[in-house]
mmCIF file of C-alpha atoms and ligand atoms in Angstrom:
data_model
loop_
_atom_site.group_PDB
_atom_site.id
_atom_site.type_symbol
_atom_site.label_atom_id
_atom_site.label_comp_id
_atom_site.label_asym_id
_atom_site.label_seq_id
_atom_site.Cartn_x
_atom_site.Cartn_y
_atom_site.Cartn_z
ATOM 1 C CA MET C 508 23.604 -90.943 -132.857
ATOM 2 C CA GLY C 509 25.765 -93.651 -131.425
ATOM 3 C CA LYS C 510 25.257 -95.416 -128.070
ATOM 4 C CA TYR C 511 21.479 -94.507 -127.954
ATOM 5 C CA ALA C 512 18.422 -96.870 -127.429
ATOM 6 C CA LYS C 513 14.752 -96.494 -126.751
ATOM 7 C CA VAL C 514 12.944 -99.280 -124.960
ATOM 8 C CA ILE C 515 9.501 -100.270 -123.637
ATOM 9 C CA ALA C 516 9.071 -102.619 -120.638
ATOM 10 C CA THR C 517 6.194 -103.775 -118.738
ATOM 11 C CA PRO C 518 5.444 -104.848 -114.857
ATOM 12 C CA ASN C 519 4.901 -108.221 -113.670
ATOM 13 C CA ILE C 520 2.596 -109.778 -111.291
ATOM 14 C CA ALA C 521 4.013 -112.513 -108.675
ATOM 15 C CA VAL C 522 1.889 -115.688 -108.095
ATOM 16 C CA ILE C 523 4.755 -116.774 -105.674
ATOM 17 C CA LYS C 524 5.862 -113.713 -103.903
ATOM 18 C CA TYR C 525 9.422 -112.321 -103.146
ATOM 19 C CA TRP C 526 9.481 -110.742 -99.657
ATOM 20 C CA GLY C 527 12.917 -110.816 -97.933
ATOM 21 C CA LYS C 528 16.714 -110.128 -98.986
ATOM 22 C CA ARG C 529 19.584 -112.139 -97.854
ATOM 23 C CA ASN C 530 21.940 -109.723 -99.060
ATOM 24 C CA GLU C 531 20.757 -106.025 -99.376
ATOM 25 C CA LYS C 532 23.626 -104.592 -101.519
ATOM 26 C CA LEU C 533 23.121 -107.231 -104.216
ATOM 27 C CA MET C 534 19.485 -107.674 -103.833
ATOM 28 C CA LEU C 535 19.555 -111.294 -103.353
ATOM 29 C CA PRO C 536 16.294 -112.765 -102.222
ATOM 30 C CA THR C 537 15.519 -115.267 -99.480
ATOM 31 C CA ASN C 538 13.239 -117.308 -101.639
ATOM 32 C CA SER C 539 12.759 -117.838 -105.186
ATOM 33 C CA SER C 540 9.290 -116.390 -106.740
ATOM 34 C CA LEU C 541 7.306 -116.807 -109.859
ATOM 35 C CA SER C 542 5.528 -114.175 -112.000
ATOM 36 C CA PHE C 543 3.863 -113.418 -115.222
ATOM 37 C CA THR C 544 4.983 -110.219 -117.182
ATOM 38 C CA MET C 545 1.815 -107.984 -118.127
ATOM 39 C CA ASP C 546 1.041 -106.607 -121.528
ATOM 40 C CA GLU C 547 1.455 -103.058 -122.366
ATOM 41 C CA THR C 548 -1.602 -101.835 -120.633
ATOM 42 C CA LEU C 549 1.122 -100.465 -118.049
ATOM 43 C CA LYS C 550 4.418 -99.560 -119.494
ATOM 44 C CA THR C 551 7.624 -97.806 -118.991
ATOM 45 C CA GLN C 552 9.386 -96.078 -121.888
ATOM 46 C CA THR C 553 12.976 -95.435 -121.399
ATOM 47 C CA GLU C 554 15.349 -93.651 -123.537
ATOM 48 C CA ILE C 555 19.098 -93.581 -122.900
ATOM 49 C CA GLN C 556 22.081 -91.636 -124.562
ATOM 50 C CA PHE C 557 25.691 -92.505 -123.571
ATOM 51 C CA ASP C 558 27.748 -89.334 -124.646
ATOM 52 C CA ALA C 559 31.204 -88.032 -123.949
ATOM 53 C CA ALA C 560 29.987 -84.427 -123.826
ATOM 54 C CA LEU C 561 27.884 -85.229 -120.780
ATOM 55 C CA LYS C 562 29.452 -84.356 -117.396
ATOM 56 C CA GLU C 563 27.377 -86.408 -115.314
ATOM 57 C CA ASP C 564 24.789 -89.195 -115.419
ATOM 58 C CA SER C 565 21.299 -88.018 -115.103
ATOM 59 C CA LEU C 566 17.520 -89.440 -114.858
ATOM 60 C CA ILE C 567 14.545 -87.626 -115.722
ATOM 61 C CA LEU C 568 11.634 -89.469 -114.761
ATOM 62 C CA ASP C 569 7.992 -88.141 -115.749
ATOM 63 C CA GLY C 570 9.545 -84.573 -116.318
ATOM 64 C CA THR C 571 11.388 -84.443 -112.933
ATOM 65 C CA ARG C 572 15.135 -84.741 -112.544
ATOM 66 C CA LEU C 573 15.801 -87.411 -109.735
ATOM 67 C CA ALA C 574 18.637 -86.871 -107.205
ATOM 68 C CA GLY C 575 19.944 -88.400 -103.954
ATOM 69 C CA LYS C 576 18.181 -91.323 -102.611
ATOM 70 C CA GLU C 577 15.905 -91.609 -105.876
ATOM 71 C CA PHE C 578 18.975 -91.821 -107.939
ATOM 72 C CA GLU C 579 20.555 -94.509 -106.008
ATOM 73 C CA GLY C 580 19.327 -97.508 -108.020
ATOM 74 C CA VAL C 581 20.170 -95.951 -111.179
ATOM 75 C CA ALA C 582 23.768 -95.013 -109.922
ATOM 76 C CA LYS C 583 24.172 -98.750 -108.901
ATOM 77 C CA VAL C 584 23.133 -100.204 -112.024
ATOM 78 C CA LEU C 585 25.554 -98.046 -114.075
ATOM 79 C CA ALA C 586 28.331 -98.640 -111.712
ATOM 80 C CA TYR C 587 28.002 -102.279 -112.069
ATOM 81 C CA VAL C 588 27.792 -102.159 -115.994
ATOM 82 C CA ARG C 589 31.043 -99.901 -115.989
ATOM 83 C CA GLU C 590 33.077 -102.167 -113.651
ATOM 84 C CA LYS C 591 31.965 -105.310 -115.401
ATOM 85 C CA TYR C 592 32.010 -104.040 -119.118
ATOM 86 C CA GLY C 593 34.466 -101.312 -119.067
ATOM 87 C CA GLN C 594 34.079 -97.476 -118.822
ATOM 88 C CA THR C 595 31.534 -95.811 -120.737
ATOM 89 C CA PRO C 596 30.638 -92.121 -121.317
ATOM 90 C CA LYS C 597 28.164 -90.448 -118.930
ATOM 91 C CA ALA C 598 24.388 -91.411 -119.652
ATOM 92 C CA LYS C 599 21.372 -89.209 -120.047
ATOM 93 C CA ILE C 600 18.262 -91.189 -119.137
ATOM 94 C CA THR C 601 14.689 -90.099 -119.671
ATOM 95 C CA SER C 602 11.953 -92.330 -118.612
ATOM 96 C CA LYS C 603 8.155 -92.003 -118.917
ATOM 97 C CA ASN C 604 5.681 -94.321 -116.885
ATOM 98 C CA HIS C 605 2.375 -94.770 -118.665
ATOM 99 C CA PHE C 606 0.252 -95.926 -115.575
ATOM 100 C CA PRO C 607 -2.755 -94.331 -114.338
ATOM 101 C CA THR C 608 -1.751 -91.433 -112.247
ATOM 102 C CA ALA C 609 -1.524 -91.914 -108.684
ATOM 103 C CA ALA C 610 -2.695 -95.488 -108.795
ATOM 104 C CA GLY C 611 -0.097 -96.849 -106.597
ATOM 105 C CA LEU C 612 1.160 -99.433 -109.062
ATOM 106 C CA ALA C 613 4.784 -100.312 -108.729
ATOM 107 C CA SER C 614 6.627 -99.033 -111.698
ATOM 108 C CA SER C 615 10.055 -99.954 -110.469
ATOM 109 C CA ALA C 616 9.837 -103.401 -111.994
ATOM 110 C CA SER C 617 8.987 -102.103 -115.558
ATOM 111 C CA GLY C 618 11.487 -98.893 -114.920
ATOM 112 C CA TYR C 619 14.469 -101.085 -114.155
ATOM 113 C CA ALA C 620 14.068 -103.705 -116.824
ATOM 114 C CA ALA C 621 13.676 -101.001 -119.549
ATOM 115 C CA LEU C 622 16.867 -99.493 -118.008
ATOM 116 C CA ALA C 623 18.707 -102.937 -118.136
ATOM 117 C CA VAL C 624 17.638 -103.655 -121.886
ATOM 118 C CA SER C 625 18.268 -100.096 -123.081
ATOM 119 C CA ILE C 626 21.899 -100.051 -121.569
ATOM 120 C CA ASN C 627 22.394 -103.436 -123.447
ATOM 121 C CA ALA C 628 21.008 -102.134 -126.655
ATOM 122 C CA ALA C 629 22.623 -98.848 -126.556
ATOM 123 C CA LEU C 630 26.091 -100.213 -125.638
ATOM 124 C CA LYS C 631 25.671 -103.158 -128.014
ATOM 125 C CA LEU C 632 26.749 -105.434 -125.254
ATOM 126 C CA ASP C 633 24.641 -108.447 -126.556
ATOM 127 C CA LEU C 634 23.973 -109.860 -122.946
ATOM 128 C CA ASP C 635 21.522 -112.659 -122.465
ATOM 129 C CA GLY C 636 18.415 -112.621 -120.426
ATOM 130 C CA SER C 637 20.280 -114.037 -117.281
ATOM 131 C CA GLU C 638 22.583 -111.003 -117.386
ATOM 132 C CA LEU C 639 19.975 -108.613 -117.941
ATOM 133 C CA SER C 640 18.005 -110.000 -115.110
ATOM 134 C CA ILE C 641 21.130 -109.608 -112.745
ATOM 135 C CA ILE C 642 21.441 -105.889 -113.899
ATOM 136 C CA ALA C 643 17.754 -105.023 -113.424
ATOM 137 C CA ARG C 644 17.657 -106.758 -110.058
ATOM 138 C CA LEU C 645 20.342 -104.360 -108.884
ATOM 139 C CA GLY C 646 17.695 -101.499 -108.998
ATOM 140 C CA SER C 647 14.679 -103.407 -107.901
ATOM 141 C CA GLY C 648 14.398 -107.213 -107.045
ATOM 142 C CA SER C 649 11.152 -107.734 -108.966
ATOM 143 C CA ALA C 650 12.638 -105.882 -112.015
ATOM 144 C CA SER C 651 14.508 -109.089 -112.754
ATOM 145 C CA ARG C 652 11.429 -110.881 -113.774
ATOM 146 C CA SER C 653 10.250 -108.206 -116.110
ATOM 147 C CA VAL C 654 13.359 -108.674 -118.489
ATOM 148 C CA TYR C 655 11.285 -111.644 -120.148
ATOM 149 C CA GLY C 656 7.790 -111.910 -121.426
ATOM 150 C CA GLY C 657 5.630 -114.926 -120.391
ATOM 151 C CA PHE C 658 5.990 -116.620 -117.050
ATOM 152 C CA VAL C 659 9.198 -116.109 -115.422
ATOM 153 C CA GLU C 660 10.888 -117.672 -112.421
ATOM 154 C CA TRP C 661 13.487 -115.516 -110.328
ATOM 155 C CA GLN C 662 15.739 -118.266 -108.885
ATOM 156 C CA LYS C 663 17.147 -117.054 -105.632
ATOM 157 C CA GLY C 664 20.594 -118.733 -106.114
ATOM 158 C CA SER C 665 22.975 -119.784 -103.483
ATOM 159 C CA LYS C 666 26.273 -118.109 -104.500
ATOM 160 C CA GLN C 667 27.565 -115.081 -102.465
ATOM 161 C CA ASP C 668 28.268 -113.021 -105.457
ATOM 162 C CA GLY C 669 24.800 -113.396 -106.881
ATOM 163 C CA SER C 670 25.635 -114.649 -110.115
ATOM 164 C CA ASP C 671 23.227 -117.439 -109.960
ATOM 165 C CA SER C 672 20.471 -115.350 -108.789
ATOM 166 C CA ILE C 673 18.715 -114.936 -112.036
ATOM 167 C CA ALA C 674 15.461 -114.777 -113.871
ATOM 168 C CA VAL C 675 14.500 -117.673 -116.166
ATOM 169 C CA GLN C 676 11.415 -118.064 -118.415
ATOM 170 C CA ILE C 677 9.437 -121.166 -117.860
ATOM 171 C CA ALA C 678 6.953 -120.570 -120.503
ATOM 172 C CA ASN C 679 6.497 -117.931 -123.163
ATOM 173 C CA GLU C 680 3.581 -115.431 -123.655
ATOM 174 C CA ASN C 681 1.686 -117.741 -125.864
ATOM 175 C CA HIS C 682 1.535 -120.527 -123.336
ATOM 176 C CA TRP C 683 -1.726 -119.374 -121.680
ATOM 177 C CA PRO C 684 -3.636 -117.045 -123.880
ATOM 178 C CA LYS C 685 -6.725 -117.145 -121.892
ATOM 179 C CA LEU C 686 -5.360 -115.861 -118.681
ATOM 180 C CA ARG C 687 -5.964 -112.469 -117.440
ATOM 181 C CA ASN C 688 -5.071 -110.125 -114.586
ATOM 182 C CA VAL C 689 -7.977 -107.840 -113.689
ATOM 183 C CA ILE C 690 -6.335 -104.913 -111.598
ATOM 184 C CA ALA C 691 -8.459 -103.067 -109.224
ATOM 185 C CA ILE C 692 -7.114 -99.751 -108.394
ATOM 186 C CA VAL C 693 -8.198 -98.899 -104.863
ATOM 187 C CA ASP C 694 -8.554 -95.619 -103.007
ATOM 188 C CA GLN C 695 -5.441 -95.243 -100.722
ATOM 189 C CA GLU C 696 -3.048 -93.137 -98.768
ATOM 190 C CA LYS C 697 0.428 -92.746 -99.725
ATOM 191 C CA LYS C 698 2.383 -96.046 -98.897
ATOM 192 C CA LYS C 699 3.902 -95.624 -95.370
ATOM 193 C CA VAL C 700 6.579 -98.483 -95.611
ATOM 194 C CA SER C 701 8.643 -99.012 -98.722
ATOM 195 C CA SER C 702 8.942 -102.586 -99.748
ATOM 196 C CA ARG C 703 12.678 -102.389 -99.029
ATOM 197 C CA ALA C 704 12.337 -101.355 -95.434
ATOM 198 C CA GLY C 705 9.392 -103.459 -94.850
ATOM 199 C CA MET C 706 11.146 -106.653 -95.997
ATOM 200 C CA ALA C 707 14.136 -105.829 -93.927
ATOM 201 C CA GLU C 708 11.974 -105.647 -90.909
ATOM 202 C CA THR C 709 10.106 -108.905 -91.702
ATOM 203 C CA VAL C 710 13.441 -110.779 -92.059
ATOM 204 C CA ALA C 711 14.665 -109.342 -88.726
ATOM 205 C CA THR C 712 11.717 -109.907 -86.504
ATOM 206 C CA SER C 713 9.049 -112.318 -87.877
ATOM 207 C CA LYS C 714 8.799 -115.993 -86.732
ATOM 208 C CA LEU C 715 6.234 -116.674 -89.365
ATOM 209 C CA PHE C 716 8.476 -115.656 -92.154
ATOM 210 C CA LYS C 717 11.166 -118.144 -90.692
ATOM 211 C CA GLU C 718 8.560 -120.819 -91.159
ATOM 212 C CA ARG C 719 7.457 -119.480 -94.699
ATOM 213 C CA LEU C 720 11.116 -119.890 -96.038
ATOM 214 C CA GLU C 721 10.837 -123.680 -95.081
ATOM 215 C CA PHE C 722 8.289 -124.453 -97.724
ATOM 216 C CA MET C 723 9.022 -121.901 -100.426
ATOM 217 C CA ASP C 724 11.314 -123.976 -102.592
ATOM 218 C CA GLN C 725 8.338 -126.666 -102.775
ATOM 219 C CA ARG C 726 5.694 -123.992 -103.352
ATOM 220 C CA VAL C 727 7.448 -122.586 -106.396
ATOM 221 C CA GLU C 728 7.968 -126.091 -107.840
ATOM 222 C CA LYS C 729 4.165 -126.741 -107.521
ATOM 223 C CA MET C 730 3.307 -123.538 -109.120
ATOM 224 C CA LYS C 731 5.575 -124.296 -111.946
ATOM 225 C CA LYS C 732 3.548 -127.283 -112.627
ATOM 226 C CA HIS C 733 0.124 -125.627 -112.266
ATOM 227 C CA VAL C 734 1.286 -123.008 -114.963
ATOM 228 C CA LEU C 735 2.743 -125.609 -117.202
ATOM 229 C CA ASP C 736 -0.307 -127.632 -116.759
ATOM 230 C CA ARG C 737 -2.771 -124.662 -117.313
ATOM 231 C CA ASP C 738 -4.548 -125.915 -114.082
ATOM 232 C CA PHE C 739 -6.454 -122.564 -113.267
ATOM 233 C CA GLU C 740 -8.002 -124.013 -110.080
ATOM 234 C CA SER C 741 -4.633 -125.029 -108.503
ATOM 235 C CA PHE C 742 -2.857 -121.987 -109.826
ATOM 236 C CA ALA C 743 -5.476 -119.514 -108.432
ATOM 237 C CA ASN C 744 -5.788 -121.303 -104.970
ATOM 238 C CA LEU C 745 -1.903 -121.484 -104.567
ATOM 239 C CA ALA C 746 -1.604 -117.849 -105.513
ATOM 240 C CA MET C 747 -4.205 -116.583 -102.994
ATOM 241 C CA LEU C 748 -2.519 -118.911 -100.334
ATOM 242 C CA ASP C 749 0.911 -117.526 -101.128
ATOM 243 C CA SER C 750 -0.422 -113.711 -101.098
ATOM 244 C CA ASP C 751 -2.112 -114.360 -97.626
ATOM 245 C CA ASN C 752 1.117 -115.818 -96.264
ATOM 246 C CA MET C 753 3.120 -112.985 -97.428
ATOM 247 C CA HIS C 754 0.623 -110.572 -95.957
ATOM 248 C CA ALA C 755 0.566 -112.636 -92.729
ATOM 249 C CA CYS C 756 4.243 -112.310 -92.413
ATOM 250 C CA MET C 757 3.913 -108.578 -92.820
ATOM 251 C CA ALA C 758 1.266 -108.422 -89.849
ATOM 252 C CA ASP C 759 3.828 -110.658 -88.030
ATOM 253 C CA THR C 760 6.531 -107.945 -88.194
ATOM 254 C CA THR C 761 7.710 -105.623 -85.469
ATOM 255 C CA PRO C 762 6.518 -102.859 -86.065
ATOM 256 C CA ARG C 763 3.542 -104.350 -87.849
ATOM 257 C CA ILE C 764 3.234 -103.722 -91.625
ATOM 258 C CA VAL C 765 -0.185 -103.346 -93.165
ATOM 259 C CA TYR C 766 -0.554 -102.705 -96.945
ATOM 260 C CA LEU C 767 -4.367 -103.998 -97.375
ATOM 261 C CA ASN C 768 -7.199 -101.690 -96.441
ATOM 262 C CA ASP C 769 -10.961 -102.347 -96.030
ATOM 263 C CA VAL C 770 -11.506 -102.290 -99.802
ATOM 264 C CA SER C 771 -8.932 -104.875 -100.406
ATOM 265 C CA ARG C 772 -10.338 -106.995 -97.639
ATOM 266 C CA LYS C 773 -13.875 -106.587 -99.209
ATOM 267 C CA ILE C 774 -12.532 -107.514 -102.592
ATOM 268 C CA MET C 775 -10.999 -110.725 -101.004
ATOM 269 C CA THR C 776 -14.493 -111.809 -99.259
ATOM 270 C CA ASN C 777 -16.282 -111.278 -102.722
ATOM 271 C CA VAL C 778 -13.551 -113.399 -104.396
ATOM 272 C CA ARG C 779 -14.312 -116.159 -102.036
ATOM 273 C CA SER C 780 -18.138 -115.898 -102.601
ATOM 274 C CA LEU C 781 -17.628 -115.851 -106.519
ATOM 275 C CA ASN C 782 -15.475 -119.098 -106.155
ATOM 276 C CA ASP C 783 -18.155 -120.783 -103.988
ATOM 277 C CA LYS C 784 -18.929 -123.531 -106.528
ATOM 278 C CA GLU C 785 -16.018 -123.492 -108.656
ATOM 279 C CA THR C 786 -12.795 -121.418 -108.665
ATOM 280 C CA ILE C 787 -13.071 -118.696 -111.410
ATOM 281 C CA CYS C 788 -10.818 -116.105 -109.677
ATOM 282 C CA GLY C 789 -7.606 -115.980 -107.481
ATOM 283 C CA TYR C 790 -6.301 -112.709 -105.931
ATOM 284 C CA THR C 791 -2.831 -111.446 -105.123
ATOM 285 C CA PHE C 792 -1.718 -108.094 -103.399
ATOM 286 C CA ASP C 793 1.850 -106.741 -103.502
ATOM 287 C CA ALA C 794 3.038 -104.094 -101.059
ATOM 288 C CA GLY C 795 -0.279 -102.008 -101.507
ATOM 289 C CA PRO C 796 -4.151 -102.208 -101.370
ATOM 290 C CA ASN C 797 -4.640 -102.726 -105.057
ATOM 291 C CA ALA C 798 -6.035 -106.130 -105.971
ATOM 292 C CA HIS C 799 -4.789 -108.229 -108.974
ATOM 293 C CA LEU C 800 -7.200 -110.870 -109.897
ATOM 294 C CA TYR C 801 -6.363 -113.743 -111.989
ATOM 295 C CA THR C 802 -9.120 -115.169 -114.044
ATOM 296 C CA LEU C 803 -9.620 -116.778 -117.505
ATOM 297 C CA GLU C 804 -11.147 -114.623 -120.343
ATOM 298 C CA LYS C 805 -14.519 -115.901 -120.129
ATOM 299 C CA ASN C 806 -14.994 -114.897 -116.575
ATOM 300 C CA VAL C 807 -13.680 -111.258 -116.940
ATOM 301 C CA PRO C 808 -17.323 -109.606 -117.169
ATOM 302 C CA ALA C 809 -18.291 -111.536 -113.679
ATOM 303 C CA ILE C 810 -15.233 -110.123 -112.095
ATOM 304 C CA GLN C 811 -15.721 -106.666 -113.726
ATOM 305 C CA LYS C 812 -19.148 -106.543 -112.433
ATOM 306 C CA MET C 813 -18.350 -107.623 -108.834
ATOM 307 C CA LEU C 814 -15.562 -105.109 -108.658
ATOM 308 C CA SER C 815 -17.691 -102.246 -109.992
ATOM 309 C CA LYS C 816 -20.304 -102.742 -107.051
ATOM 310 C CA ILE C 817 -17.610 -102.062 -104.420
ATOM 311 C CA ALA C 818 -17.227 -98.427 -102.980
ATOM 312 C CA GLY C 819 -13.618 -97.502 -103.170
ATOM 313 C CA VAL C 820 -12.848 -99.342 -106.434
ATOM 314 C CA ARG C 821 -11.589 -96.452 -108.666
ATOM 315 C CA GLU C 822 -10.672 -98.079 -111.834
ATOM 316 C CA ILE C 823 -10.484 -101.472 -113.376
ATOM 317 C CA LEU C 824 -7.727 -102.503 -115.729
ATOM 318 C CA VAL C 825 -7.503 -105.847 -117.648
ATOM 319 C CA CYS C 826 -4.246 -107.212 -118.602
ATOM 320 C CA LYS C 827 -3.070 -110.169 -120.560
ATOM 321 C CA VAL C 828 0.344 -112.009 -120.414
ATOM 322 C CA GLY C 829 2.826 -109.902 -122.147
ATOM 323 C CA ASN C 830 5.828 -110.569 -124.392
ATOM 324 C CA GLY C 831 8.397 -108.570 -122.420
ATOM 325 C CA PRO C 832 10.572 -105.656 -123.226
ATOM 326 C CA ARG C 833 10.539 -104.175 -126.722
ATOM 327 C CA ILE C 834 13.350 -102.244 -128.360
ATOM 328 C CA LEU C 835 11.932 -99.242 -130.413
ATOM 329 C CA GLU C 836 15.021 -97.727 -131.526
ATOM 330 C CA LYS C 837 18.846 -98.063 -131.365
ATOM 331 C CA GLY C 838 21.711 -96.376 -132.948
HETATM 332 O O1 PMV U 665 9.469 -104.248 -106.300
HETATM 333 P P1 PMV U 665 10.422 -104.694 -105.161
HETATM 334 O O2 PMV U 665 11.728 -105.142 -105.726
HETATM 335 O O3 PMV U 665 10.505 -103.720 -104.129
HETATM 336 O O4 PMV U 665 9.685 -105.959 -104.451
HETATM 337 C C1 PMV U 665 8.326 -105.919 -104.102
HETATM 338 C C2 PMV U 665 7.906 -107.188 -104.079
HETATM 339 C C3 PMV U 665 6.440 -107.654 -104.013
HETATM 340 O O5 PMV U 665 5.903 -106.745 -105.089
HETATM 341 C C4 PMV U 665 5.733 -107.194 -102.814
HETATM 342 C C5 PMV U 665 6.130 -109.048 -104.395
HETATM 343 C C6 PMV U 665 6.729 -109.517 -105.722
HETATM 344 O O6 PMV U 665 7.102 -110.640 -105.727
HETATM 345 O O7 PMV U 665 6.632 -108.919 -106.820
#
């Protein structure tokens, strides 16, 4: 076939959040972040074919051809690759998300990680993880962390050109086999503010956010230690603190940004009650109302039971730490 690849990638869930860019075009963040990549409970499968017979680049996502704004991220990624690694034929990209329908779970991280890895495989560029994370980042910041499995830090970097704003694996997928992410999919309306627009408004208007940036370097270092020590209690409490702080900065934005709803708040209250005697669960929320609850394998049934009693929780998924993108075919 020539210049072809088929790849699977999975989303990641941040325990120290990325919210805010210092450079919009290069997608450079204001702070480093830390996540773990999830297993294939949720996944994106992408096929790419570079072919001289094609007249233009195209992307078909879940059966629909994307154009205009929706194609911008992919166009940016392809332009970067061509500028850096030489002209290539046009590309036909076909991508499918295996996510519960209308769950409101972000698929951009797995989508752009799959794209970066498939370009590398199809063009036989032999790029390392750092460079793959830069390519994925140009489509979606959080995607930079999904090019690796296990626990991953996205280092903010300091260079203007973004060459040191890269993802680094801090522990692999076998490091903490008992860790789980129990996802509660919650009833919701369509997301009102995109994360891109929301973060730009937070950076521009929130005083609380300026304060957040003062302790983020220290917080990432602390979290790395909790992960390496497999210290669940410290890990869960710091993850909750950071999620609360990010959502507080959103609330401190003008105009105010609110992604959580009453079901999300009920889940947070119930997690606090569950943790009354001992911390068995932590929560984190991205730019939406779905809850990601960290726990250890033995406590999954208690979390499922707690969630199943909450009206408005539509579906519960249980994910392990995953091993990152997988190349299914290349040629
Ligand atoms: O998916 P992006 O790159 O638009 O960023 C969203 C960032 C959060 O999901 C809210 C937090 C994170 O670190 O993933």
